Amino acid sequence: MKRIKIQLVTLIIGLGFILPSCSDFLDQENPSSASSGSYWNNKQEAEAMLGGCYGVLQQQGLYFNYYNGADPRALDGFGTTDGSSGWWFWSPADNALSWGQLSPSQELVEVVWDACYKGIARCNEIILYVPQMGPDKIEQADADRIVGEAKFLRAFFYNYLTSLYRDVPLSTEPTSTGYISKSSKADVVQFITEDLKKVVESDALPDKISAEERGRADKGAAWALLCRIYLYNQKWAEAASAAQKVIDLGYNLEDNYLKLFSEAGNNSQEVLFAVRFSATIDGTENKMRGFLSTRNNENYYTPITVTGDLLNEYYDKNGKTLSKTSFTSEELLDPANRDPRWGYNFIGIEETWKSDDWINWYQVLSGHINKYQDYTVTEKFYDDQDYYVIRYADVLLMRAEALANSSGSQSEIEGLINQVRDRASVRMPHVTAAEISEAGGILNVVKHERRVELAFEGHRYFDLKRWGEYNKLSEYAYVGEAKSQVWPIPQKELDNNKALTQAPEWGGE
Amino acid sequence: MDLKKMLSKKMSISLILLLFGCLPIIAQTINVEGKVTDIKGEELPGVSVSLKGTTSGTMTDAGGLYNFSVPKTDQPVLVFTYMGYKTKEITLINTQTKYDVVLEETSKYLDEVVVVAYGVQKKANLTGAVSSLRVDDIKDIPVSNTSSLLQGRMSGVTVSSFSAQPGKDSDVEIRIRGIGTFGNSNPLVLIDGVEGSLSSVAPNDIESISVLKDAASAAIYGVRAANGVILVTTKRGTGANKLSYSGTFGVQSATVLPEFLDSWQWATLFNEQNNALGGDAPNRNYTPEMINALKTGSDKQHFANTNWMKEIFRTAPIQNHYLSATGGGQNSNYLASLGYMKQDGIMKGTDTERINFRLNADSKYLNMVTFGMNTAGSYQKTGEPLGGTWSIFNQIIDQTRPTIPVKYDNGKWGQYDGNPNFPLYQSNPVELTTMSSQQNTYKFDGKVYLDIEPIKNLHFKTSFAYQYNQANYSAFEPTHNHYKSDGSYITSGVASLEEQKAQQQQWINENIVTYNLDLEKIHSFGFLVGQSSQYNGNKTSNAKGEGFLSNDIHVMNAAKTTSATGWEEEATLRSFFGRVNYSYYNRYLAEVNLRRDESSRIPKKNRVGYFPSVSAGWNIAEESFLQKQSTIDALKLRVSWGKLGNQDIGFYPFAQTYNLGLDNYIWGNNKISGAALASAANPDIKWETTTTTDIGLDAVFAKNKLSLTFDYFNKVSSDILLQLPVSALIGVDEAPYVNAAEVKNTGWEISLGYNDKWNDFSFGANLNFSHVKNEITSVSGRKDWINDWTINLAGNPIGSYYGYVADGLYTTQEQIDNAPVGIGNPRIGDIRYLDISGPDGVPDGEITDKDRTIIGNPFPKITYSLNLTAGYKHFDFSAFFQGIGNVDRIVMDYPSIGGGATKEIWSRYNASENPDGTYPSLGNSTYNALPSSFWIKSASYLRLKNLEIGYSLPSSILSKARVQGLRVFISAQNLITFTGIKNYDPEKYAADSRNWTYPNAKTFSVGLNINL
C-alpha cells in the first residue's frame, strides 16, 4: 500500500518537474544598465545622457592630463617651441611630438580621435532621441536646451577633429557600423557652424548660466565657440561678429591674473567655458592635474621645460622687446622688470640659471610652468581646479585677429589688445606704432599677445597650425612640412572602418 | 528571477515527501565473526563487511578481524568490499558463525568504476574519453590550491601553475585538449554535480576526479561543456566509525630568483646608457668616486648594494591539517570534516589562511528512499601588498635603484641614493610589502537530494543545490613619507581607503529519472532523462574614500570625500537532457546523448541549442577468438562524436546598453550621473559550438601488469564569439560580440601503466604523453589582430608571438651602412632585424610592419609526465616528473637601465668596454625592445614535481595502541627543474616578459596520517 502511494507521489513530482518552468525565467534584464528602448523617460534621464557627453571632455585625448595626458596643454608643451621635453615621459603627446614618433599607429592620434568620436556618438543619441520624447515626458524648453548643449559639444568635438585631422567623417546620427567616408574640412565646418548658429540664435540656451549650473554651455560659450571655429577657418567677418556677440553679452577680465588660475578663478566671469574637475565632488583625484601641473613641492617635478624662446617673447615692463630693452640681461631675470605675466606664468627661472651649470650647453634660459600650479602643497591632485577652454581675453584677441585679417579698424584692434593689457594685475603699456612696425604688422602684435597671454592654456599648438607656422612645431623636425599640416587618421580606425582612406600627406589617396 | 517563486513551486512537494519518515526495522540478530586476508595470507584491515540489501555493516580491524551482529533475514548474504579487491559475497549458513574470507585483487581495468556525467560506469564499458584520478594518492602534497594537484596527472589535461602566490587561485590554469575559444577557456568544474571551483574543496575531501575530455562524455552538460568537464566527487562515510587525521608542515622558497648585477655594475651601465642617449642625460651619471663607493661599500647609507629581489623574498612555512570522522550505520552514513591551511608567501607581505568544513550524510528509508545532503563552507583570508605583487616587482624592475639602502642608519626606509643629480625619491619595495590589502572570502555550498527507487532499477532523483560566495576586499593606502638619510622627509599621496564587496549566488535544481534493464545478460540498457534549471547572480559594490586625517584611522566615515560604484548581473539556464546506453554481451557498446539548453545569455531567437553525441565501443577481448589466449586481458576500441556549447561570454553579450554612472560630470556643485552608450547590440549572436571526434583504444596485457590508453581527437570550435575591434565612430567602449572565428585543436594522448610485485617489493610506473596542435582556421571580418607581442592569425595558434626576426647584433659600421632603412636608427651593438618582406610580399630594403612574422608559440604543444612508485614492506616511495615541450616565453632583460638589471645585461655591447658583447647596447631601448625573436626563448622544462617517501607502522604495533593506521612521510615539491630559461621560473605567464609574476615555490615538508 505504502509502496503504491510513493510511486504515485513520484509520478506527480515527476510531471511537475518535467513541465516547463515559467516562461520569463530566461528573460534577464541587465540590472546595471538600460537600453535605448527602455530609456528616455524623463528630463533626468536626458540630462544624465548629456552628463555623459560632457564627461567625454574629461577623458584622455581631450582635457584629461593626469599621468599620461594628450590634452591641449600637453600639445603646447611637447609640440611647440614654447616647451621642450625635459626627459622621456610616458605620454602619448611626448612620444608623438617631441620624439618624432607621430604616425598612424601612434597612441596620440588614436586617443584624440577616439575621444572626439565617442563624444560625437553620445551627442548624436541625444540629438536623435530627445526630440522624440514628447511633451508628456519632457518640457519643450528643457528638451531644446539639452539638444542645444549636445549640438554645442558636437561642434566642439568636430572643430577639434578638423583642426588636427582636417578631413574627417561627418557622423550626425547614431551608427551601428561607423562606415562613413570622409567629408572635407569645409563641409564639416559648414555643417557644425550652421547647426550651432541655429541653436545660439534660438532661445534654447540661456544667455548666461547661474553659478548653480556652472559647467553647462550658455549663449556666451556658444558664440565664443562659433567665433573660434570661424577664426580657425579664416571666416574673418563671421568670427569678428561672433566675438562681438560675446562682448555684447557683457563680460569682464579678472583683475588678478594669478587668482584666475587658481580654484578661486573657477567662478570668475572671465571664464566663458571650462571643463569641470572637482576632487571634492567626484571623490577622486583631479584629472586635469598630473605631470603638467603637479601641484606639489617636489622641485617642479614636470617633464616639460619652458624654453628660452618663449621666455624671451615677453617684453620688459616698459613694453619693449628684448632687442630694444634698456635692461641688462641680469635685470631681465627679475620679474619686477618684465611683463608681469612672465612672473605669473613661469617659475624656477633664476634657479635653473644659477645652480645647474650643466644645462648651459643646450639651454641658456629655461623655466617651469606656473600656470594652474600650486607648488606650496603636497596634496598632489586633490583640488577643484577647472580647465578653462574659452576665456574672455581669448575672445578679445580672436576679434582682434579677425579684424586684423580683414582690414578692420586699426584703432579697434589696438583697443582690443590694450583691453587685455589693461588688466589690473598686468597694466602693460598700450600698443604703439613703433611696436607694430618692429613686429611687422598689427597681426603679429596680436600673435604676440596671444602667445604671452594664453601661454600653456592649450591654444598655441592649434594657433601655429592654423597660422601655417609649422616650423615652430616639434614634429616638423621629424616629419617635415607636409606631414606637419595634418595628423594621420589612426591605423586602428582604418583597419576597422572600411569607408575611410588615409590623408594624402600620410600615404593616402 | 524570483528565487522564492521558483522554489515554492518546485520544492514544496519534495519537502513534504521528506517528511515520510519511516520506522526503523527492529529484528533479531545473530553474531558472526572471522578474518579477511589476501591471497598471500596478509590480513586486510578496513574491509567493509555488510549485509546485502541493507546499509548495515562493519569493518575489519588492524588484524583483519571482524565481528558483526547480522539481523535475521530469510537468506542473509555478507558482502566484503575493499578498494582494489574483488567484492566477495558469502551466503550465511544457519549453524556457522565463523567465516574466514580471502579477497582477490581486482584487475584494475575490468572492474574499475569511474564517475561519469550523472552517474558511474565501469571503465570497461566506457565509450567516451574520460581520465580519472584517485586523489588519495596525492592528497598529502602540500598545496593551498587543489587545482595544482592535477598538474601532469592526466593525459590531455594541461595545468599551468603560473605562480605560487598564496590565495591567487586563478594563477593555476587548467586547459583540456588545447584552447578552443578566445573568451574564458576554463573547464566546467562540477563538485558533486554543482558548479564550483576546485580551489574550494580540500584535497582530503575528494574521493575521485574525472575529466570528461570528449564530446560524447560531456555532451550531456551541453552549453557549459565546450572547455571540457571536471567532475569532483567528495567522500561519503562507510562502515564502522573512523576518525582520521592528516597533516603536513612544509617550508617553501622560490624556485628561482633573478640574479641581479651589483650596484656598481648597474651604475656603470646606467652611465653608459646616459652617454648613449646624449642630450642632458649624462648629467645624471654616477661619478667615478660614487662608483668606487658602490664597489667598496664605504658609504652604504648613500651608495648601497641592494638586491631588492632577495630582500623581498623569504623562506616561508605552509601547513595543512585535516580531521575527519566517517561512519555508516544500518540506515545512514556520514562524513564530517574540518580542514585548516595556512600559508605564508615566499614574498613578504603575502599570505593566506583557510578553514573549511564539510558534512555529507545519507539516510535510507524503506529500502527505496534515500535522502542525502552535502554541506560545505569555508573562510579564507588573503593578504597581498597594495596594488598587487605585480606593483612590487614592477617597482624593482623598472624604478628603484640598487644603490639605495634598504634602511638608513637612522632606521628609516631608504628612498634616495647619494647621487645629487637624481634628487627624486624612489619607493622602497621592502617598505611597500608592509602595506597590504586584505581579502576575506566566505563560501557556502549546500545540496540536498532525494533518490526514490519505487521499482527495482528505476530511480527518480531530485536535488537542489545552493551556493553563496562573498568576497570582501579592503585596502588602505596611507600617505607616504619619503625620508632622506639625514632624517628630513617629504610627504606624498592622499590617504585613501578602498572597500569592495562582491557577492555570487547560484542555485541549481535537477530532476533525473534513470532506468536500467538487463535482458537475460545479453542486452543491457540504461536510460536517463532529466531536467535542470540554474540561476547565477553577481553583485558588486565598491566604495572609495580619500583624504583621511591620519594614517591610523581606516573607516570610511573619516574620509574627506567618498565615492561609490556598483553593478549587478544575472543569468539563467534551463535544460532538458537524455541518454541511452546499450551493450550486447558487454562486447558491443553504444551510447547516445542529447541536451537541449536555453540560456538567458543568448538572444531569444537563437536561445535554444541542441547538443547531441553518439559513441560506440567494441570490447575485442570479449570476442571468442581472443578468449583462448592470456596475453591480452582487455582490448577495446572506442569511437565518439558530439557537439558542445560555450555560453561563458558574459551575462548580456547581445544587448545594446546605456550604462549609468559611466562618465559622471559636474554642474554647479552637483555631480551629474552621466549615462552613455556602453555597448553596441548584436541581436544575432548564437552559441559557440565545439564538435569533437575521438578515436580511442584501451588495452591491458600481461595479467594486468601493463595497461595502455590511446586517444586521437579532432576538436573544432566554430562561431567563436569575439569582440572584433570596431570603428570609433560607433562611440562605445565595448565592441559588440560577433560569431566570427573557428579554431581547431587536434592531437593525441597516450597513457602507459606498469605495475608489478615481487614478494615484499612492489613497483609501478605511469607515463602520460599528450600532443595538441592549436590552429585558428578562420577569422571572418578581418585577417588578423595584433596585440603588442601576440597575433591571432588564421593558420596559426591562438596568441602566437609576433614580431621581427632578429639576426644577432650589428657588429660593424659596414653592416650599419648597408642596413635596411625604416624603424629606428640602429647603431653598432643594436639588434639586427631582418628585412623579410614588404608591401608586395618581398623584401623591399626597408624594415616596416610588414617584416613582422610569427616568432613563437605560447601554449605548450607537448605535455608529459612520469610517475614512479615503489613499495618495500612498510615503506612507500614515489617520484613524479612533469614537463612541457614546444613552448616559448618572452625573456626580455630589457636593454635599458631603470631599476634592477640581471647579470645578462653585463654582456651588452659597448665599443670600448665590451666590444665582443652579445647583448644589445644600451641607450636605444625603443628600437631594441621592439617585439622580436631576440627575446623569445624556449620555455620547455622537466620538473621533479614531487618526491615522497613514507613509512607505515606495522599493524602489530598499532593494534596494541588501538590505532588502525599510521603513516609518516617526507616530501619535496619542485625539487629539480631542467630548463633553458635563466632568472625566471619557466612556468610564467605568456605575456610576462620580465619578472612581473610571483615565482613558483620549492617546498620541503613532513607529514602524518593517522586512522583511529
Tab-separated table of C-alpha atoms in Angstrom, chain B residues 514-683:
chain	number	residue	atom	x	y	z
B	514	THR	CA	17.092	6.588	-14.678
B	515	TYR	CA	16.224	3.023	-15.508
B	516	ASN	CA	18.481	0.062	-16.139
B	517	LEU	CA	17.325	-3.042	-17.892
B	518	ASP	CA	19.201	-6.285	-18.248
B	519	LEU	CA	17.677	-8.766	-20.645
B	520	GLU	CA	18.974	-12.253	-19.909
B	521	LYS	CA	22.538	-10.896	-19.593
B	522	ILE	CA	22.625	-10.377	-23.347
B	523	HIS	CA	21.165	-6.981	-23.935
B	524	SER	CA	21.579	-4.382	-21.311
B	525	PHE	CA	20.082	-0.918	-21.491
B	526	GLY	CA	20.453	2.232	-19.477
B	527	PHE	CA	18.054	5.144	-19.806
B	528	LEU	CA	18.294	8.611	-18.345
B	529	VAL	CA	16.093	11.671	-18.767
B	530	GLY	CA	16.469	14.844	-16.798
B	531	GLN	CA	15.711	18.471	-16.473
B	532	SER	CA	17.564	21.247	-14.734
B	533	SER	CA	17.199	24.938	-14.013
B	534	GLN	CA	20.076	27.112	-12.950
B	535	TYR	CA	20.428	30.675	-11.765
B	536	ASN	CA	23.613	32.705	-11.368
B	537	GLY	CA	23.758	36.212	-9.986
B	538	ASN	CA	26.627	38.527	-9.140
B	539	LYS	CA	26.563	41.797	-7.324
B	540	THR	CA	29.471	44.074	-6.570
B	541	SER	CA	29.754	47.341	-4.759
B	542	ASN	CA	32.806	49.431	-4.386
B	543	ALA	CA	33.421	52.362	-2.099
B	544	LYS	CA	36.376	54.685	-2.072
B	545	GLY	CA	37.257	57.336	0.433
B	546	GLU	CA	40.039	59.865	0.133
B	547	GLY	CA	41.688	62.466	2.279
B	548	PHE	CA	41.941	60.822	5.680
B	549	LEU	CA	43.080	62.933	8.581
B	550	SER	CA	45.653	60.402	9.628
B	551	ASN	CA	47.095	57.105	8.528
B	552	ASP	CA	45.734	55.366	11.597
B	553	ILE	CA	42.007	55.713	11.077
B	554	HIS	CA	40.743	53.265	8.480
B	555	VAL	CA	36.989	53.793	8.481
B	556	MET	CA	35.041	55.284	5.606
B	557	ASN	CA	33.487	57.888	7.895
B	558	ALA	CA	36.842	59.534	8.403
B	559	ALA	CA	37.296	60.253	4.698
B	560	LYS	CA	37.054	63.788	3.413
B	561	THR	CA	35.300	62.621	0.283
B	562	THR	CA	33.798	59.299	-0.686
B	563	SER	CA	32.552	57.818	-3.895
B	564	ALA	CA	30.826	54.565	-4.609
B	565	THR	CA	30.033	52.395	-7.596
B	566	GLY	CA	28.164	49.158	-8.003
B	567	TRP	CA	26.780	46.747	-10.541
B	568	GLU	CA	24.773	43.598	-10.760
B	569	GLU	CA	24.193	40.816	-13.281
B	570	GLU	CA	22.008	37.743	-13.551
B	571	ALA	CA	21.785	34.756	-15.856
B	572	THR	CA	19.567	31.716	-16.074
B	573	LEU	CA	19.779	28.398	-17.848
B	574	ARG	CA	17.076	25.805	-18.419
B	575	SER	CA	17.894	22.399	-19.824
B	576	PHE	CA	16.483	19.013	-20.707
B	577	PHE	CA	18.711	16.052	-21.357
B	578	GLY	CA	18.659	12.355	-22.006
B	579	ARG	CA	20.920	9.361	-22.519
B	580	VAL	CA	20.595	5.778	-23.719
B	581	ASN	CA	23.298	3.149	-23.251
B	582	TYR	CA	23.229	-0.202	-24.843
B	583	SER	CA	25.517	-3.151	-24.536
B	584	TYR	CA	25.391	-6.524	-26.198
B	585	TYR	CA	27.167	-9.173	-24.172
B	586	ASN	CA	29.428	-6.366	-22.931
B	587	ARG	CA	31.036	-6.781	-26.300
B	588	TYR	CA	29.392	-4.132	-28.410
B	589	LEU	CA	28.669	-0.867	-26.683
B	590	ALA	CA	26.760	2.191	-27.797
B	591	GLU	CA	25.652	5.429	-26.204
B	592	VAL	CA	23.565	8.358	-27.370
B	593	ASN	CA	23.200	11.694	-25.547
B	594	LEU	CA	21.140	14.749	-26.240
B	595	ARG	CA	20.843	18.002	-24.364
B	596	ARG	CA	18.607	20.954	-25.043
B	597	ASP	CA	19.713	24.216	-23.449
B	598	GLU	CA	18.098	27.613	-23.246
B	599	SER	CA	20.186	30.407	-21.810
B	600	SER	CA	19.324	33.974	-20.946
B	601	ARG	CA	22.729	34.986	-22.278
B	602	ILE	CA	21.670	34.423	-25.853
B	603	PRO	CA	19.030	36.500	-27.658
B	604	LYS	CA	15.598	34.938	-27.870
B	605	LYS	CA	15.653	33.862	-31.481
B	606	ASN	CA	18.846	31.818	-31.043
B	607	ARG	CA	18.186	30.813	-27.486
B	608	VAL	CA	17.584	27.096	-27.913
B	609	GLY	CA	20.605	24.896	-28.521
B	610	TYR	CA	20.737	21.133	-29.064
B	611	PHE	CA	23.884	19.215	-28.224
B	612	PRO	CA	23.930	15.617	-29.407
B	613	SER	CA	26.573	12.950	-29.192
B	614	VAL	CA	26.958	9.322	-30.207
B	615	SER	CA	29.663	6.856	-29.299
B	616	ALA	CA	30.405	3.199	-29.722
B	617	GLY	CA	32.824	0.696	-28.287
B	618	TRP	CA	33.989	-2.765	-29.183
B	619	ASN	CA	35.464	-4.938	-26.463
B	620	ILE	CA	37.562	-7.077	-28.757
B	621	ALA	CA	38.913	-9.174	-25.925
B	622	GLU	CA	35.383	-10.436	-25.280
B	623	GLU	CA	35.251	-11.979	-28.718
B	624	SER	CA	35.618	-15.730	-28.823
B	625	PHE	CA	38.759	-15.608	-30.940
B	626	LEU	CA	40.582	-13.829	-28.120
B	627	GLN	CA	39.226	-15.931	-25.277
B	628	LYS	CA	41.839	-18.627	-25.546
B	629	GLN	CA	44.964	-16.590	-25.122
B	630	SER	CA	46.163	-14.999	-21.914
B	631	THR	CA	48.431	-12.172	-23.096
B	632	ILE	CA	45.697	-9.714	-23.771
B	633	ASP	CA	43.410	-9.169	-20.813
B	634	ALA	CA	41.405	-6.389	-22.341
B	635	LEU	CA	41.255	-4.650	-25.650
B	636	LYS	CA	38.693	-2.050	-26.562
B	637	LEU	CA	38.235	0.278	-29.461
B	638	ARG	CA	36.189	3.461	-28.938
B	639	VAL	CA	34.799	5.981	-31.395
B	640	SER	CA	32.797	9.060	-30.487
B	641	TRP	CA	31.396	12.204	-31.980
B	642	GLY	CA	29.495	15.049	-30.389
B	643	LYS	CA	28.754	18.717	-30.070
B	644	LEU	CA	29.241	21.007	-27.117
B	645	GLY	CA	28.452	24.639	-26.487
B	646	ASN	CA	30.038	27.601	-24.783
B	647	GLN	CA	27.973	30.244	-23.112
B	648	ASP	CA	30.704	31.772	-20.978
B	649	ILE	CA	30.783	35.078	-22.782
B	650	GLY	CA	29.495	37.497	-20.213
B	651	PHE	CA	25.943	37.864	-18.995
B	652	TYR	CA	24.456	40.147	-21.647
B	653	PRO	CA	26.711	39.818	-24.669
B	654	PHE	CA	23.941	40.615	-27.157
B	655	ALA	CA	22.384	43.667	-25.602
B	656	GLN	CA	22.893	47.261	-26.533
B	657	THR	CA	23.184	49.088	-23.268
B	658	TYR	CA	23.286	52.525	-21.772
B	659	ASN	CA	25.435	52.375	-18.712
B	660	LEU	CA	24.513	54.558	-15.825
B	661	GLY	CA	27.165	56.381	-13.862
B	662	LEU	CA	29.662	55.736	-16.645
B	663	ASP	CA	31.157	59.207	-17.040
B	664	ASN	CA	29.918	61.480	-14.350
B	665	TYR	CA	30.146	65.203	-14.729
B	666	ILE	CA	29.725	68.275	-12.579
B	667	TRP	CA	27.236	71.073	-12.913
B	668	GLY	CA	27.458	73.722	-10.236
B	669	ASN	CA	28.259	71.856	-7.051
B	670	ASN	CA	26.406	68.735	-8.041
B	671	LYS	CA	27.511	65.531	-9.579
B	672	ILE	CA	25.580	64.672	-12.725
B	673	SER	CA	25.395	60.926	-13.017
B	674	GLY	CA	26.492	60.515	-16.604
B	675	ALA	CA	24.788	57.888	-18.719
B	676	ALA	CA	26.075	56.800	-22.079
B	677	LEU	CA	26.002	54.189	-24.736
B	678	ALA	CA	28.291	51.478	-23.397
B	679	SER	CA	27.995	48.563	-25.724
B	680	ALA	CA	26.543	48.146	-29.142
B	681	ALA	CA	23.975	45.491	-29.869
B	682	ASN	CA	24.296	42.345	-31.892
B	683	PRO	CA	20.934	40.601	-31.643
